[in-house]
């Protein structure tokens, strides 16, 4: 019987909650035991997780109703909870940031859906992932919280990373423990090296035979006088014909800096954040910040917004409604790029002048709500003056 199965019997856990017991996980090949907490201490991991969480949390969201004619924005208590105040203790930004960061670390994030007696949405309260387990019985999914007890599926907002069965997410940190364990080992090696004043490993060669006590005395004397940053540069005095030999390579020989950069690239691959955003610029291939941001959105953020939108639609919205993310601020590019794109949209009649000004954060102007149309798009009926829409259309010069 596997150790996981024994744990499930001993603790009465479902397979999904038992898989989160890090006591059952073997350390990485580097000897480092990687957990969500220890990986959080790695600077590239912290940067990647907080960047994704912050960027998702700052995007405006709205609820739209899907009809035969298209979509229409509508008032929604779910949108208010996600944008304004999710509960009594945190606003919408902090709520979405918290759940996204938990999901990136643990593979799952949970929030209790609090409703009134009439079924109205009141609050979304985050729950610590370690306190929640999932149980599947007779095709029914329920959750159990260590303090709240059993919760039905529609009482829990469950954001999940990809997993084997689609019901429970796998922690990206646990899956990448080999790569992250190597990064931790490199950081520890650097710390130990500079704790000893950054000197390489040395051998003291004596022309005569030394007893074990004499050898230990030489080692203790050297460490006391030369180890540590405070002793850096202190002269070394040798006697009795002793000499010093270096018995290991330098940091440059070991490609230490390259190994650290490679660790940053591994974190970039793990979370989908462009390596440039993790302040590692040796492999930057994007010609502009617009292209870089588009790559970041398509390869990373869009996946998580879809996961959020799908869970919110299933648990919080009425049939025919969907959650929409406003990405205009994220993907707007430079000011000149925005003006050029909006000018083209206004000239071909996709946007009005006031709609374009609204996207730039400017106030509307008189006469700016008319839709412009190029002259070569007019029909014969338009030219004869029989079209009732002519009064609302301003003809452009050819």
Short mmCIF file of C-alpha atoms in Angstrom, two decimals:
data_model
loop_
_atom_site.label_atom_id
_atom_site.label_comp_id
_atom_site.label_asym_id
_atom_site.label_seq_id
_atom_site.Cartn_x
_atom_site.Cartn_y
_atom_site.Cartn_z
CA UNK A 1 0.00 0.00 0.00
CA UNK A 2 1.32 3.42 -0.95
CA UNK A 3 2.18 5.98 1.69
CA UNK A 4 -0.50 8.32 0.33
CA UNK A 5 -3.16 5.64 0.80
CA UNK A 6 -2.02 5.07 4.39
CA UNK A 7 -2.29 8.79 5.05
CA UNK A 8 -5.81 8.89 3.61
CA UNK A 9 -6.87 6.12 5.96
CA UNK A 10 -5.09 7.58 8.96
CA UNK A 11 -6.42 11.13 8.55
CA UNK A 12 -9.73 10.37 6.86
CA UNK A 13 -8.86 12.60 3.91
CA UNK A 14 -10.07 12.49 0.33
CA UNK A 15 -7.48 11.92 -2.36
CA UNK A 16 -7.46 15.64 -3.14
CA UNK A 17 -6.63 16.81 0.35
CA UNK A 18 -4.13 14.03 1.03
CA UNK A 19 -2.10 15.05 -2.01
CA UNK A 20 -1.32 18.37 -0.32
CA UNK A 21 0.53 16.78 2.61
CA UNK A 22 4.12 17.86 2.05
CA UNK A 23 5.34 15.38 4.65
CA UNK A 24 4.79 12.71 1.99
CA UNK A 25 6.82 14.50 -0.67
CA UNK A 26 10.39 13.51 -1.32
CA UNK A 27 13.04 16.25 -1.38
CA UNK A 28 14.46 17.34 -4.70
CA UNK A 29 17.63 15.78 -6.08
CA UNK A 30 19.55 18.78 -4.75
CA UNK A 31 18.59 17.73 -1.22
CA UNK A 32 16.28 20.72 -0.75
CA UNK A 33 12.69 20.16 0.34
CA UNK A 34 10.58 22.56 -1.71
CA UNK A 35 7.22 23.67 -0.31
CA UNK A 36 4.90 26.56 -1.08
CA UNK A 37 6.43 28.45 1.82
CA UNK A 38 10.10 27.82 0.97
CA UNK A 39 9.57 28.53 -2.74
CA UNK A 40 7.89 31.83 -1.78
CA UNK A 41 11.32 32.92 -0.46
CA UNK A 42 12.89 32.64 -3.92
CA UNK A 43 12.92 36.12 -5.43
CA UNK A 44 11.96 35.09 -9.02
CA UNK A 45 9.05 32.99 -7.71
CA UNK A 46 7.81 35.81 -5.49
CA UNK A 47 8.07 38.27 -8.38
CA UNK A 48 6.23 36.02 -10.85
CA UNK A 49 3.37 35.17 -8.49
CA UNK A 50 2.80 38.71 -7.23
CA UNK A 51 3.02 40.13 -10.74
CA UNK A 52 0.34 37.80 -12.12
CA UNK A 53 -1.86 38.31 -9.05
CA UNK A 54 -1.53 42.11 -9.13
CA UNK A 55 -2.14 42.39 -12.87
CA UNK A 56 -5.28 40.23 -12.71
CA UNK A 57 -6.58 42.10 -9.69
CA UNK A 58 -6.22 45.54 -11.29
CA UNK A 59 -8.15 44.68 -14.47
CA UNK A 60 -11.72 46.02 -14.41
CA UNK A 61 -14.46 43.40 -14.74
CA UNK A 62 -18.12 43.62 -15.70
CA UNK A 63 -21.03 41.28 -16.22
CA UNK A 64 -22.64 41.13 -19.64
CA UNK A 65 -25.82 39.46 -20.79
CA UNK A 66 -25.60 37.36 -23.93
CA UNK A 67 -28.43 37.92 -26.42
CA UNK A 68 -29.09 37.13 -30.07
CA UNK A 69 -28.00 40.66 -30.98
CA UNK A 70 -24.73 40.44 -29.02
CA UNK A 71 -23.76 41.29 -25.45
CA UNK A 72 -25.04 44.05 -23.20
CA UNK A 73 -23.44 45.31 -19.99
CA UNK A 74 -25.69 45.03 -16.96
CA UNK A 75 -25.77 45.77 -13.26
CA UNK A 76 -24.67 42.78 -11.19
CA UNK A 77 -24.00 42.15 -7.52
CA UNK A 78 -21.28 39.67 -8.55
CA UNK A 79 -19.43 42.41 -10.46
CA UNK A 80 -19.77 44.74 -7.48
CA UNK A 81 -18.25 42.12 -5.16
CA UNK A 82 -15.34 41.51 -7.53
CA UNK A 83 -14.69 45.20 -8.25
CA UNK A 84 -15.64 47.08 -5.07
CA UNK A 85 -15.92 45.39 -1.65
CA UNK A 86 -15.78 41.59 -1.69
CA UNK A 87 -16.39 41.33 2.04
CA UNK A 88 -16.19 43.34 5.25
CA UNK A 89 -12.40 43.11 5.40
CA UNK A 90 -11.11 43.59 1.86
CA UNK A 91 -11.90 45.26 -1.42
CA UNK A 92 -12.18 43.61 -4.79
CA UNK A 93 -8.53 44.19 -5.72
CA UNK A 94 -7.21 42.53 -2.57
CA UNK A 95 -9.71 39.66 -2.85
CA UNK A 96 -8.79 38.78 -6.43
CA UNK A 97 -5.09 39.23 -5.73
CA UNK A 98 -5.28 36.92 -2.70
CA UNK A 99 -7.12 34.11 -4.48
CA UNK A 100 -4.91 34.29 -7.58
CA UNK A 101 -1.70 34.19 -5.52
CA UNK A 102 -3.00 31.24 -3.48
CA UNK A 103 -3.88 29.34 -6.64
CA UNK A 104 -0.45 29.98 -8.14
CA UNK A 105 1.21 28.69 -4.97
CA UNK A 106 -1.03 25.83 -3.87
CA UNK A 107 -2.84 24.93 -7.08
CA UNK A 108 -6.22 25.72 -5.50
CA UNK A 109 -7.89 28.77 -3.96
CA UNK A 110 -11.25 28.95 -2.22
CA UNK A 111 -13.77 31.57 -1.14
CA UNK A 112 -17.02 31.05 0.71
CA UNK A 113 -20.03 32.42 -1.15
CA UNK A 114 -22.26 34.06 1.46
CA UNK A 115 -25.89 34.55 0.41
CA UNK A 116 -28.95 35.94 2.13
CA UNK A 117 -32.04 33.86 2.84
CA UNK A 118 -33.43 34.97 -0.52
CA UNK A 119 -30.31 33.84 -2.37
CA UNK A 120 -28.82 37.31 -2.87
CA UNK A 121 -25.03 37.57 -2.95
CA UNK A 122 -23.64 39.25 0.17
CA UNK A 123 -19.92 38.43 0.51
CA UNK A 124 -17.02 36.44 -0.90
CA UNK A 125 -14.74 35.37 1.96
CA UNK A 126 -11.33 33.78 1.18
CA UNK A 127 -10.55 30.45 2.85
CA UNK A 128 -7.04 29.14 3.50
CA UNK A 129 -6.34 26.25 1.08
CA UNK A 130 -4.84 24.14 3.88
CA UNK A 131 -8.20 24.20 5.68
CA UNK A 132 -10.28 22.97 2.73
CA UNK A 133 -10.69 19.49 1.28
CA UNK A 134 -12.84 18.20 -1.56
CA UNK A 135 -14.96 15.03 -1.39
CA UNK A 136 -16.56 13.29 -4.37
CA UNK A 137 -19.36 10.85 -3.53
CA UNK A 138 -21.93 9.47 -5.97
CA UNK A 139 -21.12 12.10 -8.58
CA UNK A 140 -21.61 14.85 -6.02
CA UNK A 141 -18.85 17.28 -5.07
CA UNK A 142 -18.77 18.76 -1.58
CA UNK A 143 -16.15 20.70 0.36
CA UNK A 144 -15.18 20.47 4.00
CA UNK A 145 -13.65 23.32 5.97
CA UNK A 146 -11.87 22.75 9.27
CA UNK A 147 -14.13 25.29 11.05
CA UNK A 148 -17.16 25.82 8.82
CA UNK A 149 -17.82 22.12 8.27
CA UNK A 150 -19.37 20.78 5.08
CA UNK A 151 -20.09 23.22 2.25
CA UNK A 152 -22.00 22.54 -0.94
CA UNK A 153 -20.36 23.10 -4.30
CA UNK A 154 -22.33 26.30 -4.99
CA UNK A 155 -21.22 27.71 -1.63
CA UNK A 156 -17.53 27.67 -2.59
CA UNK A 157 -15.80 29.66 -5.31
CA UNK A 158 -12.99 27.30 -6.34
CA UNK A 159 -10.17 28.64 -8.52
CA UNK A 160 -7.87 25.83 -9.65
CA UNK A 161 -4.67 25.27 -11.62
CA UNK A 162 -4.50 22.43 -14.17
CA UNK A 163 -4.85 19.02 -12.54
CA UNK A 164 -5.18 15.36 -13.45
CA UNK A 165 -8.98 15.15 -13.10
CA UNK A 166 -9.97 18.78 -13.61
CA UNK A 167 -11.61 18.97 -10.19
CA UNK A 168 -8.50 19.62 -8.12
CA UNK A 169 -5.50 21.66 -9.19
CA UNK A 170 -1.90 20.56 -8.84
CA UNK A 171 0.53 22.96 -7.20
CA UNK A 172 2.96 24.34 -9.82
CA UNK A 173 5.58 24.61 -7.08
CA UNK A 174 5.30 20.94 -6.15
CA UNK A 175 5.45 19.87 -9.78
CA UNK A 176 8.58 21.97 -10.37
CA UNK A 177 10.34 21.07 -7.13
CA UNK A 178 13.46 19.82 -8.94
CA UNK A 179 14.06 23.14 -10.71
CA UNK A 180 13.17 25.20 -7.63
CA UNK A 181 15.22 22.93 -5.37
CA UNK A 182 18.26 23.58 -7.54
CA UNK A 183 17.65 27.31 -7.23
CA UNK A 184 17.46 27.04 -3.45
CA UNK A 185 20.68 25.02 -3.39
CA UNK A 186 22.45 27.66 -5.51
CA UNK A 187 21.28 30.42 -3.17
CA UNK A 188 22.47 28.49 -0.14
CA UNK A 189 25.84 27.86 -1.79
CA UNK A 190 26.25 31.56 -2.48
CA UNK A 191 25.34 32.42 1.10
CA UNK A 192 27.78 29.91 2.54
CA UNK A 193 30.55 31.10 0.24
CA UNK A 194 30.20 34.76 1.15
CA UNK A 195 29.75 33.93 4.78
CA UNK A 196 33.34 32.70 4.52
CA UNK A 197 34.43 35.98 2.90
CA UNK A 198 33.99 34.64 -0.60
CA UNK A 199 37.23 32.63 -0.55
CA UNK A 200 37.44 29.33 -2.43
CA UNK A 201 38.15 26.01 -0.78
CA UNK A 202 41.85 25.79 0.10
CA UNK A 203 44.36 23.11 1.02
CA UNK A 204 47.23 23.84 3.44
CA UNK A 205 50.21 21.67 2.49
CA UNK A 206 52.83 21.08 5.23
CA UNK A 207 56.22 19.55 4.41
CA UNK A 208 56.12 17.35 7.49
CA UNK A 209 53.69 14.98 9.13
CA UNK A 210 50.99 16.57 11.32
CA UNK A 211 48.93 14.97 14.01
CA UNK A 212 45.14 15.17 13.88
CA UNK A 213 45.17 17.74 16.68
CA UNK A 214 47.69 19.92 14.78
CA UNK A 215 45.63 19.73 11.60
CA UNK A 216 42.49 20.76 13.46
CA UNK A 217 44.35 23.62 15.13
CA UNK A 218 45.43 25.01 11.73
CA UNK A 219 41.85 24.79 10.42
CA UNK A 220 40.40 26.46 13.51
CA UNK A 221 42.98 29.23 13.40
CA UNK A 222 42.31 29.94 9.72
CA UNK A 223 38.52 29.99 10.13
CA UNK A 224 38.72 32.27 13.16
CA UNK A 225 40.94 34.81 11.40
CA UNK A 226 39.72 34.68 7.79
CA UNK A 227 36.13 33.42 7.63
CA UNK A 228 33.31 35.95 7.38
CA UNK A 229 32.89 39.24 5.57
CA UNK A 230 34.56 41.20 8.37
CA UNK A 231 37.82 39.31 7.74
CA UNK A 232 37.87 39.78 3.98
CA UNK A 233 41.31 40.89 2.76
CA UNK A 234 43.05 39.99 6.01
CA UNK A 235 46.63 38.82 5.29
CA UNK A 236 47.48 35.15 5.66
CA UNK A 237 50.75 34.31 7.39
CA UNK A 238 52.20 30.81 6.96
CA UNK A 239 55.20 29.23 8.63
CA UNK A 240 57.21 26.02 8.74
CA UNK A 241 57.32 25.75 4.94
CA UNK A 242 53.56 25.51 4.52
CA UNK A 243 51.92 26.51 1.23
CA UNK A 244 48.36 27.05 0.09
CA UNK A 245 46.73 25.38 -2.91
CA UNK A 246 43.31 26.02 -4.40
CA UNK A 247 41.43 22.73 -4.78
CA UNK A 248 38.24 23.93 -6.42
CA UNK A 249 37.17 26.16 -9.27
CA UNK A 250 36.15 29.79 -9.01
CA UNK A 251 32.57 30.96 -9.35
CA UNK A 252 33.29 31.94 -12.95
CA UNK A 253 34.61 28.45 -13.69
CA UNK A 254 31.45 26.94 -12.21
CA UNK A 255 29.24 29.28 -14.28
CA UNK A 256 27.59 30.41 -11.05
CA UNK A 257 26.02 33.55 -12.50
CA UNK A 258 24.76 31.64 -15.54
CA UNK A 259 23.17 29.05 -13.24
CA UNK A 260 21.30 31.77 -11.36
CA UNK A 261 20.08 33.28 -14.65
CA UNK A 262 18.95 29.84 -15.78
CA UNK A 263 16.95 29.51 -12.57
CA UNK A 264 15.11 32.73 -13.43
CA UNK A 265 14.36 31.35 -16.90
CA UNK A 266 12.94 28.17 -15.33
CA UNK A 267 10.58 30.25 -13.18
CA UNK A 268 9.56 32.15 -16.32
CA UNK A 269 8.68 28.86 -18.01
CA UNK A 270 6.81 27.63 -14.96
CA UNK A 271 4.47 30.60 -14.55
CA UNK A 272 4.42 32.00 -18.09
CA UNK A 273 5.79 35.42 -17.12
CA UNK A 274 8.22 36.80 -19.73
CA UNK A 275 11.75 36.55 -18.41
CA UNK A 276 12.25 40.28 -19.01
CA UNK A 277 9.56 41.00 -16.41
CA UNK A 278 11.66 39.03 -13.92
CA UNK A 279 14.58 41.43 -14.56
CA UNK A 280 16.66 38.96 -16.56
CA UNK A 281 17.46 40.71 -19.84
CA UNK A 282 19.98 38.40 -21.49
CA UNK A 283 17.35 36.80 -23.75
CA UNK A 284 15.08 39.72 -24.60
CA UNK A 285 13.80 39.33 -28.18
CA UNK A 286 10.82 41.70 -28.25
CA UNK A 287 11.01 44.81 -30.39
CA UNK A 288 8.59 46.85 -28.27
CA UNK A 289 6.81 46.85 -24.92
CA UNK A 290 3.53 46.34 -26.81
CA UNK A 291 4.70 43.02 -28.23
CA UNK A 292 6.03 41.97 -24.84
CA UNK A 293 2.76 42.79 -23.10
CA UNK A 294 0.77 40.96 -25.77
CA UNK A 295 2.94 37.88 -25.25
CA UNK A 296 2.42 38.15 -21.49
CA UNK A 297 -1.35 38.39 -21.94
CA UNK A 298 -1.68 35.57 -24.49
CA UNK A 299 0.73 33.20 -22.76
CA UNK A 300 -0.18 33.81 -19.13
CA UNK A 301 -2.90 36.19 -18.00
CA UNK A 302 -5.57 35.11 -20.49
CA UNK A 303 -5.51 31.58 -19.08
CA UNK A 304 -6.20 32.77 -15.55
CA UNK A 305 -8.89 35.25 -16.57
CA UNK A 306 -10.66 32.38 -18.34
CA UNK A 307 -10.45 30.24 -15.21
CA UNK A 308 -11.89 33.09 -13.13
CA UNK A 309 -14.65 33.85 -15.64
CA UNK A 310 -15.72 30.22 -15.91
CA UNK A 311 -15.98 29.68 -12.15
CA UNK A 312 -17.78 32.99 -11.58
CA UNK A 313 -20.25 32.20 -14.38
CA UNK A 314 -21.06 28.79 -12.90
CA UNK A 315 -21.34 29.83 -9.24
CA UNK A 316 -22.40 33.52 -9.18
CA UNK A 317 -24.20 34.46 -12.42
CA UNK A 318 -27.59 33.73 -13.92
CA UNK A 319 -27.91 31.74 -17.17
CA UNK A 320 -27.00 33.81 -20.19
CA UNK A 321 -24.55 36.02 -18.28
CA UNK A 322 -20.76 36.07 -18.42
CA UNK A 323 -17.83 37.85 -16.76
CA UNK A 324 -15.84 40.14 -19.06
CA UNK A 325 -12.36 41.51 -18.37
CA UNK A 326 -11.42 44.97 -19.63
CA UNK A 327 -7.87 44.70 -20.99
CA UNK A 328 -7.66 48.12 -22.63
CA UNK A 329 -5.32 49.61 -20.05
CA UNK A 330 -3.08 46.55 -20.13
CA UNK A 331 -2.78 46.32 -23.92
CA UNK A 332 -3.07 49.99 -24.84
CA UNK A 333 0.55 50.46 -25.94
CA UNK A 334 2.14 53.90 -26.23
CA UNK A 335 0.09 57.08 -26.51
CA UNK A 336 0.99 57.56 -30.17
CA UNK A 337 -0.07 53.97 -30.92
CA UNK A 338 -3.40 54.56 -29.17
CA UNK A 339 -4.08 57.78 -31.08
CA UNK A 340 -3.24 56.18 -34.41
CA UNK A 341 -5.49 53.18 -33.78
CA UNK A 342 -8.39 55.26 -32.48
CA UNK A 343 -8.13 57.67 -35.40
CA UNK A 344 -8.47 54.79 -37.85
CA UNK A 345 -11.42 53.38 -35.87
CA UNK A 346 -13.21 56.73 -35.95
CA UNK A 347 -12.56 57.31 -39.64
CA UNK A 348 -14.00 53.94 -40.70
CA UNK A 349 -16.99 54.29 -38.40
CA UNK A 350 -16.11 51.68 -35.77
CA UNK A 351 -16.09 54.28 -32.97
CA UNK A 352 -17.48 57.75 -32.50
CA UNK A 353 -15.21 60.63 -31.57
CA UNK A 354 -16.53 60.65 -28.01
CA UNK A 355 -16.03 56.89 -27.67
CA UNK A 356 -12.42 57.36 -28.72
CA UNK A 357 -12.00 60.23 -26.24
CA UNK A 358 -13.48 58.09 -23.48
CA UNK A 359 -10.82 55.44 -24.10
CA UNK A 360 -8.18 58.11 -23.62
CA UNK A 361 -9.82 59.33 -20.42
CA UNK A 362 -11.00 62.60 -21.98
CA UNK A 363 -14.36 64.35 -21.62
CA UNK A 364 -16.90 64.23 -24.50
CA UNK A 365 -17.31 67.12 -26.94
CA UNK A 366 -20.38 68.49 -28.69
CA UNK A 367 -21.14 66.69 -31.92
CA UNK A 368 -18.81 63.86 -31.05
CA UNK A 369 -21.47 61.14 -31.00
CA UNK A 370 -21.98 60.99 -34.77
CA UNK A 371 -20.70 57.95 -36.64
CA UNK A 372 -18.45 58.93 -39.52
CA UNK A 373 -18.51 56.94 -42.74
CA UNK A 374 -16.13 57.09 -45.70
CA UNK A 375 -17.65 58.37 -48.93
CA UNK A 376 -17.00 55.13 -50.81
CA UNK A 377 -19.29 53.20 -48.42
CA UNK A 378 -22.49 55.11 -49.43
CA UNK A 379 -25.17 53.30 -51.40
CA UNK A 380 -27.37 54.76 -54.14
CA UNK A 381 -30.17 55.12 -51.62
CA UNK A 382 -27.89 57.26 -49.45
CA UNK A 383 -27.04 59.50 -52.40
CA UNK A 384 -30.72 60.04 -53.23
CA UNK A 385 -31.36 61.23 -49.70
CA UNK A 386 -33.94 58.50 -49.01
CA UNK A 387 -32.08 56.92 -46.10
CA UNK A 388 -33.30 58.16 -42.73
CA UNK A 389 -29.85 57.65 -41.27
CA UNK A 390 -28.33 60.40 -43.43
CA UNK A 391 -29.05 62.97 -40.75
CA UNK A 392 -26.83 61.13 -38.30
CA UNK A 393 -23.93 60.48 -40.69
CA UNK A 394 -21.17 62.90 -41.60
CA UNK A 395 -19.59 62.25 -44.94
CA UNK A 396 -15.81 62.17 -45.02
CA UNK A 397 -13.75 63.71 -47.76
CA UNK A 398 -12.56 61.19 -50.26
#
